[in-house]
Short mmCIF file of C-alpha atoms in Angstrom, two decimals:
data_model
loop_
_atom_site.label_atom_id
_atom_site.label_comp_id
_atom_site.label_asym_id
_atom_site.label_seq_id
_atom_site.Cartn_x
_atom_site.Cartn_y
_atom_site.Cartn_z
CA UNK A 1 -35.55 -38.49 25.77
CA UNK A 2 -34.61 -35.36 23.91
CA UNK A 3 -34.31 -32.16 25.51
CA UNK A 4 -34.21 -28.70 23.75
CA UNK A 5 -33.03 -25.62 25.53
CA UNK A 6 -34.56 -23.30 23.71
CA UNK A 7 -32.34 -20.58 25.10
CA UNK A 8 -30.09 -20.36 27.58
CA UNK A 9 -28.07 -17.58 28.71
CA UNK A 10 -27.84 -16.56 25.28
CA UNK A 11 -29.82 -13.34 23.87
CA UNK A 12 -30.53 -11.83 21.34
CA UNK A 13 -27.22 -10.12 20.92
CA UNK A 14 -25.69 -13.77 20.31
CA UNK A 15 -27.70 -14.65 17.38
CA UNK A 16 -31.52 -14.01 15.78
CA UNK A 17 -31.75 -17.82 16.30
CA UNK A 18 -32.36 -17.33 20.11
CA UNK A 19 -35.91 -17.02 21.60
CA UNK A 20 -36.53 -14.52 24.14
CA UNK A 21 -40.40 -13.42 24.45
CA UNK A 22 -43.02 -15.33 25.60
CA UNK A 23 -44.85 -15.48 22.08
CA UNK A 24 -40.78 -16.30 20.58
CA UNK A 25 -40.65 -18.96 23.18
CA UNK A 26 -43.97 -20.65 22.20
CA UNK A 27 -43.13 -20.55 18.28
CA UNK A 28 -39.79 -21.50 19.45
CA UNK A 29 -41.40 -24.55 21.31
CA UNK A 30 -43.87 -25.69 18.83
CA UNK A 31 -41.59 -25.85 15.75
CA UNK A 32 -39.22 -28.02 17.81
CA UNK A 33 -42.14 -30.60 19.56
CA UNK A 34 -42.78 -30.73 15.87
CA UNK A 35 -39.23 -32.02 14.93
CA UNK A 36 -39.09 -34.72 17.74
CA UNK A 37 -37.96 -32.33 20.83
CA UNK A 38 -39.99 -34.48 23.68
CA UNK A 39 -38.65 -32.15 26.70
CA UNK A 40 -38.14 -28.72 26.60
CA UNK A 41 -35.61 -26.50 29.27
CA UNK A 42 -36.13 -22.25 29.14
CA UNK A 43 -34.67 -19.23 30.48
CA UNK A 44 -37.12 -16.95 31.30
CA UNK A 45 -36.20 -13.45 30.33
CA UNK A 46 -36.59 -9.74 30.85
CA UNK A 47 -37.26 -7.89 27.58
CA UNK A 48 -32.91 -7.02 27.55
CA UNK A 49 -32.64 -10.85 27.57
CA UNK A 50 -31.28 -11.25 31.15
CA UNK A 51 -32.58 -14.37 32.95
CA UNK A 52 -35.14 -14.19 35.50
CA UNK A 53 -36.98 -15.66 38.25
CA UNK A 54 -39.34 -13.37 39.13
CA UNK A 55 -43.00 -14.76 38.58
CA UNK A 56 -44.20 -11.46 36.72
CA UNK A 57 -41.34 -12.74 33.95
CA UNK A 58 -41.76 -16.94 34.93
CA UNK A 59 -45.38 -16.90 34.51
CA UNK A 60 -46.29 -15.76 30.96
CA UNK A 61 -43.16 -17.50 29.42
CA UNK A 62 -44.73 -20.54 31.00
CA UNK A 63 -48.52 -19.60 30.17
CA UNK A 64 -47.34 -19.10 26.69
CA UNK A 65 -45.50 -22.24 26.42
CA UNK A 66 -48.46 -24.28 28.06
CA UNK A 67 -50.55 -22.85 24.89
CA UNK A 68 -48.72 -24.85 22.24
CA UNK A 69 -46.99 -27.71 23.47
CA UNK A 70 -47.86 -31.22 25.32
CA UNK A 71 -44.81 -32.36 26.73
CA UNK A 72 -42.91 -31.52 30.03
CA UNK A 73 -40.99 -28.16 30.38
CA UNK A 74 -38.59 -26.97 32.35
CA UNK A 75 -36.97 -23.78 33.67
CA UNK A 76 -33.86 -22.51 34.94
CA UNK A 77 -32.90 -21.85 38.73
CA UNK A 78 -29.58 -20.73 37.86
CA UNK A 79 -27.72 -18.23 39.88
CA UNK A 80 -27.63 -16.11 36.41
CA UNK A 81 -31.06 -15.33 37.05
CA UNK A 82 -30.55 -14.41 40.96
CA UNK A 83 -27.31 -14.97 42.60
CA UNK A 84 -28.48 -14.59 45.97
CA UNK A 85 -29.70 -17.87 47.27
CA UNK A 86 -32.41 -16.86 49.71
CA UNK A 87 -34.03 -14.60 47.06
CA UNK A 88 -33.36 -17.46 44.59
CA UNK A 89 -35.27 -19.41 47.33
CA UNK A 90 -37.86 -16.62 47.85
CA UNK A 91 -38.80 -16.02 44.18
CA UNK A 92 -39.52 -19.57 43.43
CA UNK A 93 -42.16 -19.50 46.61
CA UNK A 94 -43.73 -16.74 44.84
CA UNK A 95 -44.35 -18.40 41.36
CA UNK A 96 -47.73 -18.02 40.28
CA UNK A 97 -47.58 -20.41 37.32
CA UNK A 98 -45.56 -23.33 37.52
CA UNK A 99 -43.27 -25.09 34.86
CA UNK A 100 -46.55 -27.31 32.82
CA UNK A 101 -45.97 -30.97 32.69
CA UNK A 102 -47.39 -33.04 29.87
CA UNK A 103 -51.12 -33.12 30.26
CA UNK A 104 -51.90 -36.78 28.90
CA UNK A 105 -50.54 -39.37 31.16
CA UNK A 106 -50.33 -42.33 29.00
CA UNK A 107 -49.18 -45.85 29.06
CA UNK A 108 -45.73 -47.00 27.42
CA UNK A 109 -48.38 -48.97 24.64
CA UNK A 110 -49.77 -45.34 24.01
CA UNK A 111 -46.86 -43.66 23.41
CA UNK A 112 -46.13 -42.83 19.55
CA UNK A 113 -42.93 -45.03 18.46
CA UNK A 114 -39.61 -42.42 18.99
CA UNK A 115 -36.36 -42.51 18.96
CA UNK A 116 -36.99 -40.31 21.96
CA UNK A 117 -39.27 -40.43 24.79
CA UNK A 118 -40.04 -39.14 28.33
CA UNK A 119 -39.94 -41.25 30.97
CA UNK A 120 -43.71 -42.03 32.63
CA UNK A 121 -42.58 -40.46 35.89
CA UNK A 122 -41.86 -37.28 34.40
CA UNK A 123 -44.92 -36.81 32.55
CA UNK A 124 -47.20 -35.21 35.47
CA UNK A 125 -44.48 -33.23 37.58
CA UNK A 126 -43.65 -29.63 36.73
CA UNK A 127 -39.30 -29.42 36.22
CA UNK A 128 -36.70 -26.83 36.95
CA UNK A 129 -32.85 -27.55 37.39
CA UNK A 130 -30.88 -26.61 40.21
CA UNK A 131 -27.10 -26.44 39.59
CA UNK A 132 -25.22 -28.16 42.50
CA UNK A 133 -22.24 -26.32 42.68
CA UNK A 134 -24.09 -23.33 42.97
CA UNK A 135 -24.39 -21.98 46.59
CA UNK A 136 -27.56 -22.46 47.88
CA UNK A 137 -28.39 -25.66 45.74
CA UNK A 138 -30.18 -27.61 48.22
CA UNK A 139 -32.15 -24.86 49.65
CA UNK A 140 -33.31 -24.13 46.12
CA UNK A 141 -33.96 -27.70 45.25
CA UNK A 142 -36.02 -28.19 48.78
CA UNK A 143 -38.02 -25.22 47.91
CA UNK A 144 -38.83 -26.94 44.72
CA UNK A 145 -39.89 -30.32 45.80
CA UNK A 146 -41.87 -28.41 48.81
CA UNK A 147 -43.57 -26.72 45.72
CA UNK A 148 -44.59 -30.63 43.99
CA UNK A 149 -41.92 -29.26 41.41
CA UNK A 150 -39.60 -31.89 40.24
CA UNK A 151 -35.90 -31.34 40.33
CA UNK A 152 -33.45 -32.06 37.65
CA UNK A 153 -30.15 -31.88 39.31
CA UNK A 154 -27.10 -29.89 36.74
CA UNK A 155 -23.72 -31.66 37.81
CA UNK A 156 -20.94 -29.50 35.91
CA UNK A 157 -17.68 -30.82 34.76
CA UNK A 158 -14.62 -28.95 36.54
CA UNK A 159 -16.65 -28.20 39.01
CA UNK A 160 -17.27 -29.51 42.70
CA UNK A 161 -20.61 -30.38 41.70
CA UNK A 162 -20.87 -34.24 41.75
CA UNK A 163 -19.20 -34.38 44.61
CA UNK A 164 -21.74 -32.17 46.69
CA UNK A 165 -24.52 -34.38 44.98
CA UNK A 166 -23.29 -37.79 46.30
CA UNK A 167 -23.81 -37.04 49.97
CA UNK A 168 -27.04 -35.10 49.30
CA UNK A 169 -29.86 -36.44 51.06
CA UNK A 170 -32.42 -35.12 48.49
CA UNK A 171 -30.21 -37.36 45.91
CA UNK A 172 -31.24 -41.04 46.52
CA UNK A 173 -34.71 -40.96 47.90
CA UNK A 174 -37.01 -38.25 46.51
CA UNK A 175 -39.14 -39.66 43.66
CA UNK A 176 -39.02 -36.10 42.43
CA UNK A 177 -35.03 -35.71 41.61
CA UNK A 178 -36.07 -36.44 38.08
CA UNK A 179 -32.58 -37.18 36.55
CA UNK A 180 -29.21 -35.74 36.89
CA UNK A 181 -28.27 -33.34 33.87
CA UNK A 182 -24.31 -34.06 33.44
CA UNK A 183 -23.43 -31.17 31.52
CA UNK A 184 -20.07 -31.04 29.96
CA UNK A 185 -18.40 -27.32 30.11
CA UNK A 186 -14.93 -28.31 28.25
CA UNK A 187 -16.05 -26.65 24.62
CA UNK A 188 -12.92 -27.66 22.91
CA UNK A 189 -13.94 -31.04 20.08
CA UNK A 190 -10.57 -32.89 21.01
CA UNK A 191 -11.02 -33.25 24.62
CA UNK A 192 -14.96 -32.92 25.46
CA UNK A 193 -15.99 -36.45 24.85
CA UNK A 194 -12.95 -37.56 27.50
CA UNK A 195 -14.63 -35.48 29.89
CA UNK A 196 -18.00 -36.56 29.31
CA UNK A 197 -16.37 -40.21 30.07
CA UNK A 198 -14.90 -38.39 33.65
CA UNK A 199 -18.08 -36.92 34.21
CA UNK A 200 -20.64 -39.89 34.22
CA UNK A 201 -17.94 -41.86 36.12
CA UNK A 202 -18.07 -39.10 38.56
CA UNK A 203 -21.68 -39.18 38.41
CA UNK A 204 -22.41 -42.38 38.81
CA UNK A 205 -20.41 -42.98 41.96
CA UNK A 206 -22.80 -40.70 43.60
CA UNK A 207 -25.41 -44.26 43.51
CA UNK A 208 -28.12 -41.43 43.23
CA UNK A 209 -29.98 -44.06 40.71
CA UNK A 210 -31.79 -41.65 38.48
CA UNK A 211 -31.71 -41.35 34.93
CA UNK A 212 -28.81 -39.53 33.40
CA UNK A 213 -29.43 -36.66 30.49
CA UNK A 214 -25.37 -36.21 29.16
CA UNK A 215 -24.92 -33.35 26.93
CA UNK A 216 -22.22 -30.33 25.73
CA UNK A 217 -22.17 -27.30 24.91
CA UNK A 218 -20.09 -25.23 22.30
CA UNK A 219 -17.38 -27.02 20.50
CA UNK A 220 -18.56 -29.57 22.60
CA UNK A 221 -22.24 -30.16 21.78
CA UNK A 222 -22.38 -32.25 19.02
CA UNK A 223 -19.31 -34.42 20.03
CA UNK A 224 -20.95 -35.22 23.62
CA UNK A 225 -23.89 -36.02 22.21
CA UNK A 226 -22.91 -38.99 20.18
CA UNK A 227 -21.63 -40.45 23.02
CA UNK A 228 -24.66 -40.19 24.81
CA UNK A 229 -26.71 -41.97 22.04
CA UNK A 230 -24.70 -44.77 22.21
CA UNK A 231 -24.99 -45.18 25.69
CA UNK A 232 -28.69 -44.85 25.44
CA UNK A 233 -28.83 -41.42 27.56
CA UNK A 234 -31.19 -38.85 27.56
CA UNK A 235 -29.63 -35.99 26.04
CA UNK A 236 -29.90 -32.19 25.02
CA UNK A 237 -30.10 -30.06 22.00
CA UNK A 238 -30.98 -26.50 21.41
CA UNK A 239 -29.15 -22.78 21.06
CA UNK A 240 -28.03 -23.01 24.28
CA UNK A 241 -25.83 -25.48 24.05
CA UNK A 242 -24.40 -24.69 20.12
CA UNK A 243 -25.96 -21.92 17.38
CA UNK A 244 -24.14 -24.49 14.60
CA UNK A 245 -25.60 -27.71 12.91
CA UNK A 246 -23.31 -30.74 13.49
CA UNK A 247 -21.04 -29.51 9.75
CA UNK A 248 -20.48 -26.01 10.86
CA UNK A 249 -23.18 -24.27 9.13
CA UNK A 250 -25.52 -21.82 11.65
CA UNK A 251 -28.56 -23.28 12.36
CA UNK A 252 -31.44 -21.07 11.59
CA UNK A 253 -33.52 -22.20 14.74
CA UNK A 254 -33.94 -24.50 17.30
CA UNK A 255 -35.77 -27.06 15.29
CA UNK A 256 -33.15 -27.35 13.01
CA UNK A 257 -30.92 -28.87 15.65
CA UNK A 258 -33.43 -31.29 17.28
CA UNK A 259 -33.79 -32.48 13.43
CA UNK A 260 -30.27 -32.63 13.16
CA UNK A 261 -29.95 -34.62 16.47
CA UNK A 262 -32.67 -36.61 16.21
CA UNK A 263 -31.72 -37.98 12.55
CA UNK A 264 -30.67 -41.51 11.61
CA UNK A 265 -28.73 -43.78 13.04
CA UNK A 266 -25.13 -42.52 13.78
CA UNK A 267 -26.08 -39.27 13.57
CA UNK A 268 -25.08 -36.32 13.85
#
């Protein structure tokens, strides 16, 4: 599976590459479902680009991404958007439109031959990620699965994350904790793929048995994701995780990088 964040915590103010509205979003979205993107992540934002939960910003970012694309999306939960947990908690009960899945559920023989696909399981079940060092993580992620919205648990490097996942009793048993995003923070080339290495072993010692999306961000983004090919991981492309094709050059949009990613063997 390849994932594009289509934005981040990055605005405008960070490059013209980033999508903010809903109507930038869905153009955004399309372009990139069109270059082999099968999963898309979004920030919701306010018109000055800060992230948002509230459902009067949630809902037409979804509605407008619902529009144009067929595959599953999903949205932040991020303490960016609201750092206090119980109003974290309380905005996501007030959601009017919820993150759209894929509409077709098909068989494995009906999927078109990819590199990339999502997994069945996914396909179905709305998705937003809840960061697990983040205070409040379980509350938010309960108030998610309460919802039918599947979870997609962020376990940071350098961070206590994995290690407040492991005992988790949402972790092992809900059908819904659709995959753990291991998401590499170390930016620096040299030393990110290392920590990817630390990470997954961190990660995987947790026994949670869901699938595993690996990816980087920064300096980091294109090195970490090799690495994750070759283990056969999902993984995660997009402006929020580098504005800059794999040899340095800006990319002009999010589809550029899924292209870029999703090239030939070896590749980037």
């Amino acid at each position: 599976m390849l994932q594009v964040c289509l934005n981040g915590p990055r605005n405008a103010a960070d490059s013209g590459a980033v999508p903010m509205s809903p109507a930038a979003l869905a153009e955004a979205a399309r372009q990139a479902v069109a270059a082999g993107a099968t999963d898309l992540h979004v920030h919701p934002k306010t018109p000055c680009g800060r992230d948002s939960l509230s459902p009067r910003v949630v809902g037409p970012a979804l509605a407008a991404l619902r529009a144009v694309v067929d595959v599953p999306v999903g949205v932040t939960t991020g303490a960016r958007a609201e750092p206090d947990p119980p109003r974290r908690v309380a905005r996501i009960v007030s959601w009017t439109v919820l993150p759209p899945p894929s509409s077709r559920l098909r068989s494995n023989r009906e999927v078109p031959p990819s590199k990339f696909s999502a997994p069945l399981e996914q396909r179905g079940t709305p998705i937003a990620s809840v960061n697990w060092h983040e205070p409040g993580a379980e509350a938010v992620a309960a108030a998610l699965l309460e919802r039918g919205i599947g979870v997609e648990a962020g376990l940071w490097s350098g961070t206590d994350g994995p290690e407040r996942f492991a005992p988790s009793p949402l972790a092992p048993r809900v059908l819904r904790m659709l995959r753990v995003l291991a998401e590499v923070t170390v930016t620096d080339p040299d030393t990110a793929t290392a920590t990817a290495r630390e990470l997954l072993a961190a990660v995987a010692s947790s026994g949670h048995g869901r699938p595993v999306l690996l990816h980087g961000s920064d300096g980091g983004a294109w090195p970490v994701l090799r690495p994750a090919r070759q283990r056969g991981l999902d993984t995660r492309i997009g402006v929020e995780g580098t504005l800059l094709l794999p040899d340095g050059r800006p990319a002009a949009d999010n589809a550029q990088l899924v292209r870029a990613a999703a090239a030939g063997p070896g590749a980037p």
